[in-house]
Amino acid sequence: MDLFWAAPPVSRTLTALTLVQSALMHGGLMSMYYAVFAPSLIFAFPPHLYRLVTPFLLTGKKLEFAFDLYFIYKYGSAVENSMAAGEFFIYLLFVAFNLMITAAMIMAFIYTYSQHNRGQKTHFMFIDIPVVALPYAMLLITMVVRGWHAALTEAMGIPAAHLYNFLTYLYPVYGGGRNFITVPAFVERYFKRPEDRNRSYGWANKPSRSSTGAPASAPESASAESSSGSSWGWASSSNWKGRGAGRRLGG
């Protein structure tokens, strides 16, 4: 339980709700009917508003049940910890608006995690790979185990996560545009953490910025800290919050 409560609030709540709903549905105690995204029912009278949430809270069966929960907890926590207070909640809503499939949501988490940790290595299966290759390595495994259709479905999480990256970081920093996806003040206050600092836009860890708004050069120690990951779990990295020396346009 200590490990559960140590996780950030949105990720641990999402993991717990997914565990409960998936266990009930796969155990036959709750009908899968309630996890179907059906716009005609959402806008019916009375409206089935719960269908805006329940499709996200259903994992795969058997072994996939354990892996899906693990990935939601691990990569969701890693991304949430790297963002400012309340930003992960907005990120979750943004990705959810684009996706109505749990597997693709997990892939969005993994893609964002890989972008936050550019320049590092991660342990995948039995080898060390660049962390930016992690989403594509997992898609390859999905393709081999479950086929092209499942891999393509999961892959939809990558453009959704990258669109959030583009709108909140790449376009404001490199294009000089405005970040329209901001965290409302009441959400920020609700999720406020003692270590959070104010920022105008962009990915977390609050890097110092020059007067033009572009990220300042990362200290040399940042690259020195990047190393091959530990072997915790199926795929892991030595530092969830670490990042490489900088970001590239289109990265």
mmCIF file of C-alpha atoms in Angstrom:
data_model
loop_
_atom_site.group_PDB
_atom_site.id
_atom_site.type_symbol
_atom_site.label_atom_id
_atom_site.label_comp_id
_atom_site.label_asym_id
_atom_site.label_seq_id
_atom_site.Cartn_x
_atom_site.Cartn_y
_atom_site.Cartn_z
ATOM 1 C CA MET A 1 0.000 0.000 0.000
ATOM 2 C CA ASP A 2 2.917 2.367 0.614
ATOM 3 C CA LEU A 3 3.897 2.002 -3.046
ATOM 4 C CA PHE A 4 0.332 2.845 -4.095
ATOM 5 C CA TRP A 5 0.072 5.974 -1.906
ATOM 6 C CA ALA A 6 3.534 7.098 -2.987
ATOM 7 C CA ALA A 7 2.257 7.498 -6.560
ATOM 8 C CA PRO A 8 0.896 10.907 -7.667
ATOM 9 C CA PRO A 9 -2.879 11.340 -7.189
ATOM 10 C CA VAL A 10 -4.216 11.149 -10.750
ATOM 11 C CA SER A 11 -2.167 8.082 -11.709
ATOM 12 C CA ARG A 12 -2.976 6.112 -8.568
ATOM 13 C CA THR A 13 -6.683 6.952 -8.882
ATOM 14 C CA LEU A 14 -6.701 5.930 -12.552
ATOM 15 C CA THR A 15 -4.909 2.675 -11.698
ATOM 16 C CA ALA A 16 -7.305 1.870 -8.851
ATOM 17 C CA LEU A 17 -10.437 2.570 -10.914
ATOM 18 C CA THR A 18 -9.092 0.511 -13.816
ATOM 19 C CA LEU A 19 -8.297 -2.373 -11.459
ATOM 20 C CA VAL A 20 -11.788 -2.380 -9.939
ATOM 21 C CA GLN A 21 -13.760 -2.028 -13.181
ATOM 22 C CA SER A 22 -11.625 -4.492 -15.149
ATOM 23 C CA ALA A 23 -11.733 -7.082 -12.350
ATOM 24 C CA LEU A 24 -15.517 -6.820 -12.148
ATOM 25 C CA MET A 25 -16.001 -7.054 -15.918
ATOM 26 C CA HIS A 26 -13.501 -9.821 -16.606
ATOM 27 C CA GLY A 27 -14.855 -11.696 -13.569
ATOM 28 C CA GLY A 28 -18.373 -11.610 -14.975
ATOM 29 C CA LEU A 29 -19.756 -9.462 -12.140
ATOM 30 C CA MET A 30 -20.324 -6.447 -14.395
ATOM 31 C CA SER A 31 -21.426 -6.391 -18.014
ATOM 32 C CA MET A 32 -18.991 -5.251 -20.722
ATOM 33 C CA TYR A 33 -21.957 -3.322 -22.111
ATOM 34 C CA TYR A 34 -21.172 -0.464 -19.745
ATOM 35 C CA ALA A 35 -17.664 -0.024 -21.166
ATOM 36 C CA VAL A 36 -18.789 0.459 -24.773
ATOM 37 C CA PHE A 37 -18.323 3.952 -26.205
ATOM 38 C CA ALA A 38 -21.616 4.634 -27.999
ATOM 39 C CA PRO A 39 -22.323 8.289 -28.901
ATOM 40 C CA SER A 40 -25.965 7.474 -29.599
ATOM 41 C CA LEU A 41 -26.367 6.371 -25.974
ATOM 42 C CA ILE A 42 -24.324 9.243 -24.535
ATOM 43 C CA PHE A 43 -26.724 11.738 -26.113
ATOM 44 C CA ALA A 44 -29.836 9.668 -25.428
ATOM 45 C CA PHE A 45 -32.367 10.498 -22.710
ATOM 46 C CA PRO A 46 -31.419 9.878 -20.026
ATOM 47 C CA PRO A 47 -27.802 10.319 -21.210
ATOM 48 C CA HIS A 48 -25.243 7.590 -20.457
ATOM 49 C CA LEU A 49 -22.565 10.057 -19.371
ATOM 50 C CA TYR A 50 -20.560 7.312 -17.648
ATOM 51 C CA ARG A 51 -19.546 6.085 -21.119
ATOM 52 C CA LEU A 52 -17.223 9.086 -21.356
ATOM 53 C CA VAL A 53 -15.144 7.431 -18.614
ATOM 54 C CA THR A 54 -15.675 3.659 -18.513
ATOM 55 C CA PRO A 55 -14.038 2.838 -21.891
ATOM 56 C CA PHE A 56 -10.720 4.061 -20.444
ATOM 57 C CA LEU A 57 -10.947 1.794 -17.414
ATOM 58 C CA LEU A 58 -10.951 -1.602 -19.116
ATOM 59 C CA THR A 59 -7.773 -3.635 -19.565
ATOM 60 C CA GLY A 60 -7.070 -6.720 -21.625
ATOM 61 C CA LYS A 61 -7.689 -10.206 -20.242
ATOM 62 C CA LYS A 62 -5.414 -12.590 -18.343
ATOM 63 C CA LEU A 63 -1.758 -11.560 -18.585
ATOM 64 C CA GLU A 64 -2.665 -8.300 -20.316
ATOM 65 C CA PHE A 65 -4.665 -7.358 -17.210
ATOM 66 C CA ALA A 66 -1.492 -7.282 -15.095
ATOM 67 C CA PHE A 67 0.660 -5.614 -17.772
ATOM 68 C CA ASP A 68 -1.918 -2.899 -18.521
ATOM 69 C CA LEU A 69 -2.244 -1.992 -14.836
ATOM 70 C CA TYR A 70 1.541 -1.966 -14.454
ATOM 71 C CA PHE A 71 2.026 0.303 -17.466
ATOM 72 C CA ILE A 72 -0.715 2.708 -16.340
ATOM 73 C CA TYR A 73 0.837 2.937 -12.869
ATOM 74 C CA LYS A 74 4.468 3.153 -13.947
ATOM 75 C CA TYR A 75 4.362 5.403 -16.995
ATOM 76 C CA GLY A 76 1.388 7.434 -15.797
ATOM 77 C CA SER A 77 3.216 8.155 -12.534
ATOM 78 C CA ALA A 78 6.427 9.004 -14.389
ATOM 79 C CA VAL A 79 4.676 11.497 -16.664
ATOM 80 C CA GLU A 80 2.617 13.025 -13.852
ATOM 81 C CA ASN A 81 5.696 13.488 -11.668
ATOM 82 C CA SER A 82 7.434 15.333 -14.500
ATOM 83 C CA MET A 83 4.597 17.810 -15.000
ATOM 84 C CA ALA A 84 3.417 20.811 -13.043
ATOM 85 C CA ALA A 85 0.504 20.577 -10.630
ATOM 86 C CA GLY A 86 -2.699 19.711 -12.442
ATOM 87 C CA GLU A 87 -1.073 19.482 -15.873
ATOM 88 C CA PHE A 88 -1.272 15.688 -16.050
ATOM 89 C CA PHE A 89 -5.029 15.936 -15.457
ATOM 90 C CA ILE A 90 -5.350 18.323 -18.432
ATOM 91 C CA TYR A 91 -3.022 16.095 -20.475
ATOM 92 C CA LEU A 92 -5.236 13.111 -19.629
ATOM 93 C CA LEU A 93 -8.371 14.930 -20.758
ATOM 94 C CA PHE A 94 -6.682 16.056 -23.973
ATOM 95 C CA VAL A 95 -5.505 12.571 -24.910
ATOM 96 C CA ALA A 96 -8.829 11.066 -23.850
ATOM 97 C CA PHE A 97 -10.633 13.432 -26.189
ATOM 98 C CA ASN A 98 -8.642 11.941 -29.059
ATOM 99 C CA LEU A 99 -8.772 8.338 -27.938
ATOM 100 C CA MET A 100 -11.442 6.049 -26.606
ATOM 101 C CA ILE A 101 -9.291 2.899 -26.268
ATOM 102 C CA THR A 102 -7.361 2.002 -23.119
ATOM 103 C CA ALA A 103 -4.420 0.400 -24.957
ATOM 104 C CA ALA A 104 -3.850 3.561 -26.977
ATOM 105 C CA MET A 105 -3.959 5.617 -23.778
ATOM 106 C CA ILE A 106 -1.136 3.513 -22.339
ATOM 107 C CA MET A 107 0.899 4.014 -25.505
ATOM 108 C CA ALA A 108 0.371 7.781 -25.147
ATOM 109 C CA PHE A 109 1.815 7.558 -21.616
ATOM 110 C CA ILE A 110 4.807 5.573 -22.865
ATOM 111 C CA TYR A 111 5.478 7.984 -25.730
ATOM 112 C CA THR A 112 5.357 11.013 -23.419
ATOM 113 C CA TYR A 113 7.582 9.215 -20.923
ATOM 114 C CA SER A 114 10.109 8.486 -23.673
ATOM 115 C CA GLN A 115 10.141 12.129 -24.773
ATOM 116 C CA HIS A 116 10.633 13.344 -21.205
ATOM 117 C CA ASN A 117 13.667 11.074 -20.879
ATOM 118 C CA ARG A 118 15.381 11.635 -24.223
ATOM 119 C CA GLY A 119 19.065 10.723 -24.203
ATOM 120 C CA GLN A 120 18.656 7.926 -21.661
ATOM 121 C CA LYS A 121 18.656 4.160 -21.991
ATOM 122 C CA THR A 122 15.905 1.838 -20.832
ATOM 123 C CA HIS A 123 15.913 -1.914 -20.203
ATOM 124 C CA PHE A 124 13.441 -3.633 -22.513
ATOM 125 C CA MET A 125 13.064 -7.394 -22.319
ATOM 126 C CA PHE A 126 16.718 -8.506 -22.270
ATOM 127 C CA ILE A 127 18.511 -5.568 -23.862
ATOM 128 C CA ASP A 128 19.157 -1.857 -23.317
ATOM 129 C CA ILE A 129 17.631 0.426 -25.936
ATOM 130 C CA PRO A 130 17.345 4.231 -26.306
ATOM 131 C CA VAL A 131 14.278 5.311 -24.355
ATOM 132 C CA VAL A 132 12.868 7.103 -27.427
ATOM 133 C CA ALA A 133 12.632 3.689 -29.121
ATOM 134 C CA LEU A 134 10.526 2.217 -26.297
ATOM 135 C CA PRO A 135 7.069 2.927 -27.823
ATOM 136 C CA TYR A 136 8.057 1.343 -31.132
ATOM 137 C CA ALA A 137 9.632 -1.681 -29.449
ATOM 138 C CA MET A 138 6.401 -2.267 -27.541
ATOM 139 C CA LEU A 139 4.369 -1.874 -30.731
ATOM 140 C CA LEU A 140 6.578 -4.522 -32.348
ATOM 141 C CA ILE A 141 5.830 -6.923 -29.486
ATOM 142 C CA THR A 142 2.110 -6.193 -29.820
ATOM 143 C CA MET A 143 2.255 -6.860 -33.553
ATOM 144 C CA VAL A 144 3.980 -10.219 -33.028
ATOM 145 C CA VAL A 145 1.687 -11.333 -30.204
ATOM 146 C CA ARG A 146 -1.670 -9.843 -31.206
ATOM 147 C CA GLY A 147 -1.347 -8.890 -34.879
ATOM 148 C CA TRP A 148 -1.317 -5.762 -37.040
ATOM 149 C CA HIS A 149 -4.763 -4.541 -36.034
ATOM 150 C CA ALA A 150 -3.919 -4.422 -32.318
ATOM 151 C CA ALA A 151 -0.584 -2.716 -33.053
ATOM 152 C CA LEU A 152 -2.234 -0.055 -35.220
ATOM 153 C CA THR A 153 -4.857 0.543 -32.539
ATOM 154 C CA GLU A 154 -2.187 1.071 -29.872
ATOM 155 C CA ALA A 155 -0.137 3.252 -32.229
ATOM 156 C CA MET A 156 -2.907 5.858 -32.237
ATOM 157 C CA GLY A 157 -1.687 6.916 -28.801
ATOM 158 C CA ILE A 158 1.556 8.262 -30.303
ATOM 159 C CA PRO A 159 0.089 11.034 -32.529
ATOM 160 C CA ALA A 160 -2.307 12.032 -29.726
ATOM 161 C CA ALA A 161 0.550 12.430 -27.239
ATOM 162 C CA HIS A 162 2.774 14.129 -29.821
ATOM 163 C CA LEU A 163 0.007 16.626 -30.627
ATOM 164 C CA TYR A 164 -0.085 17.608 -26.957
ATOM 165 C CA ASN A 165 3.710 17.974 -27.018
ATOM 166 C CA PHE A 166 3.516 20.148 -30.138
ATOM 167 C CA LEU A 167 0.761 22.424 -28.847
ATOM 168 C CA THR A 168 2.207 22.907 -25.360
ATOM 169 C CA TYR A 169 5.954 22.896 -26.048
ATOM 170 C CA LEU A 170 7.210 22.807 -29.639
ATOM 171 C CA TYR A 171 4.926 25.469 -31.099
ATOM 172 C CA PRO A 172 5.153 27.947 -28.184
ATOM 173 C CA VAL A 173 8.948 27.561 -27.777
ATOM 174 C CA TYR A 174 10.178 27.141 -31.353
ATOM 175 C CA GLY A 175 7.301 28.661 -33.307
ATOM 176 C CA GLY A 176 6.761 31.644 -31.060
ATOM 177 C CA GLY A 177 3.076 30.851 -30.769
ATOM 178 C CA ARG A 178 0.717 30.732 -27.836
ATOM 179 C CA ASN A 179 0.024 27.716 -25.675
ATOM 180 C CA PHE A 180 -3.747 27.296 -25.695
ATOM 181 C CA ILE A 181 -3.768 24.188 -23.480
ATOM 182 C CA THR A 182 -3.210 25.726 -20.069
ATOM 183 C CA VAL A 183 -4.030 24.406 -16.616
ATOM 184 C CA PRO A 184 -7.006 26.228 -15.039
ATOM 185 C CA ALA A 185 -6.147 27.919 -11.738
ATOM 186 C CA PHE A 186 -8.581 25.782 -9.722
ATOM 187 C CA VAL A 187 -7.093 22.561 -11.131
ATOM 188 C CA GLU A 188 -3.568 23.764 -10.377
ATOM 189 C CA ARG A 189 -4.546 24.631 -6.805
ATOM 190 C CA TYR A 190 -6.216 21.250 -6.293
ATOM 191 C CA PHE A 191 -3.167 19.278 -7.448
ATOM 192 C CA LYS A 192 -0.547 21.681 -6.063
ATOM 193 C CA ARG A 193 2.639 20.032 -4.796
ATOM 194 C CA PRO A 194 5.191 21.698 -2.487
ATOM 195 C CA GLU A 195 7.993 21.323 -5.024
ATOM 196 C CA ASP A 196 6.089 22.913 -7.931
ATOM 197 C CA ARG A 197 7.229 26.216 -9.384
ATOM 198 C CA ASN A 198 5.390 28.508 -11.767
ATOM 199 C CA ARG A 199 5.967 28.314 -15.521
ATOM 200 C CA SER A 200 4.310 29.721 -18.594
ATOM 201 C CA TYR A 201 4.169 26.634 -20.798
ATOM 202 C CA GLY A 202 5.966 23.508 -21.840
ATOM 203 C CA TRP A 203 6.928 20.164 -20.458
ATOM 204 C CA ALA A 204 7.781 19.853 -16.796
ATOM 205 C CA ASN A 205 10.910 19.856 -14.692
ATOM 206 C CA LYS A 206 10.676 23.624 -15.154
ATOM 207 C CA PRO A 207 13.930 24.212 -17.071
ATOM 208 C CA SER A 208 15.285 27.736 -16.868
ATOM 209 C CA ARG A 209 14.522 29.824 -19.931
ATOM 210 C CA SER A 210 16.273 32.668 -21.656
ATOM 211 C CA SER A 211 14.672 36.044 -22.155
ATOM 212 C CA THR A 212 13.281 34.832 -25.483
ATOM 213 C CA GLY A 213 11.357 32.027 -23.784
ATOM 214 C CA ALA A 214 13.504 29.221 -25.203
ATOM 215 C CA PRO A 215 14.890 26.630 -22.783
ATOM 216 C CA ALA A 216 18.338 27.444 -21.502
ATOM 217 C CA SER A 217 21.135 24.963 -22.062
ATOM 218 C CA ALA A 218 20.943 22.016 -19.706
ATOM 219 C CA PRO A 219 23.763 21.685 -17.164
ATOM 220 C CA GLU A 220 26.473 19.199 -17.911
ATOM 221 C CA SER A 221 25.375 17.121 -14.960
ATOM 222 C CA ALA A 222 22.114 16.352 -16.767
ATOM 223 C CA SER A 223 23.882 14.363 -19.449
ATOM 224 C CA ALA A 224 26.164 12.791 -16.888
ATOM 225 C CA GLU A 225 23.152 11.469 -15.020
ATOM 226 C CA SER A 226 21.804 9.743 -18.149
ATOM 227 C CA SER A 227 22.801 6.130 -17.996
ATOM 228 C CA SER A 228 21.518 2.705 -18.773
ATOM 229 C CA GLY A 229 18.413 1.852 -16.796
ATOM 230 C CA SER A 230 17.757 -0.592 -14.044
ATOM 231 C CA SER A 231 15.942 -3.849 -14.679
ATOM 232 C CA TRP A 232 12.784 -3.010 -12.729
ATOM 233 C CA GLY A 233 9.820 -4.325 -14.655
ATOM 234 C CA TRP A 234 9.459 -5.194 -18.304
ATOM 235 C CA ALA A 235 10.859 -1.877 -19.445
ATOM 236 C CA SER A 236 12.450 0.627 -17.105
ATOM 237 C CA SER A 237 14.706 3.640 -16.877
ATOM 238 C CA SER A 238 17.229 4.735 -14.299
ATOM 239 C CA ASN A 239 15.502 8.040 -13.626
ATOM 240 C CA TRP A 240 11.855 8.711 -14.366
ATOM 241 C CA LYS A 241 12.231 12.438 -14.109
ATOM 242 C CA GLY A 242 15.502 12.748 -15.977
ATOM 243 C CA ARG A 243 15.788 14.268 -19.399
ATOM 244 C CA GLY A 244 18.409 14.665 -22.021
ATOM 245 C CA ALA A 245 20.340 17.764 -22.813
ATOM 246 C CA GLY A 246 17.557 19.380 -24.824
ATOM 247 C CA ARG A 247 14.642 19.032 -27.180
ATOM 248 C CA ARG A 248 14.518 19.086 -30.974
ATOM 249 C CA LEU A 249 11.755 20.425 -33.172
ATOM 250 C CA GLY A 250 9.568 17.515 -34.224
ATOM 251 C CA GLY A 251 10.958 15.347 -31.389
#
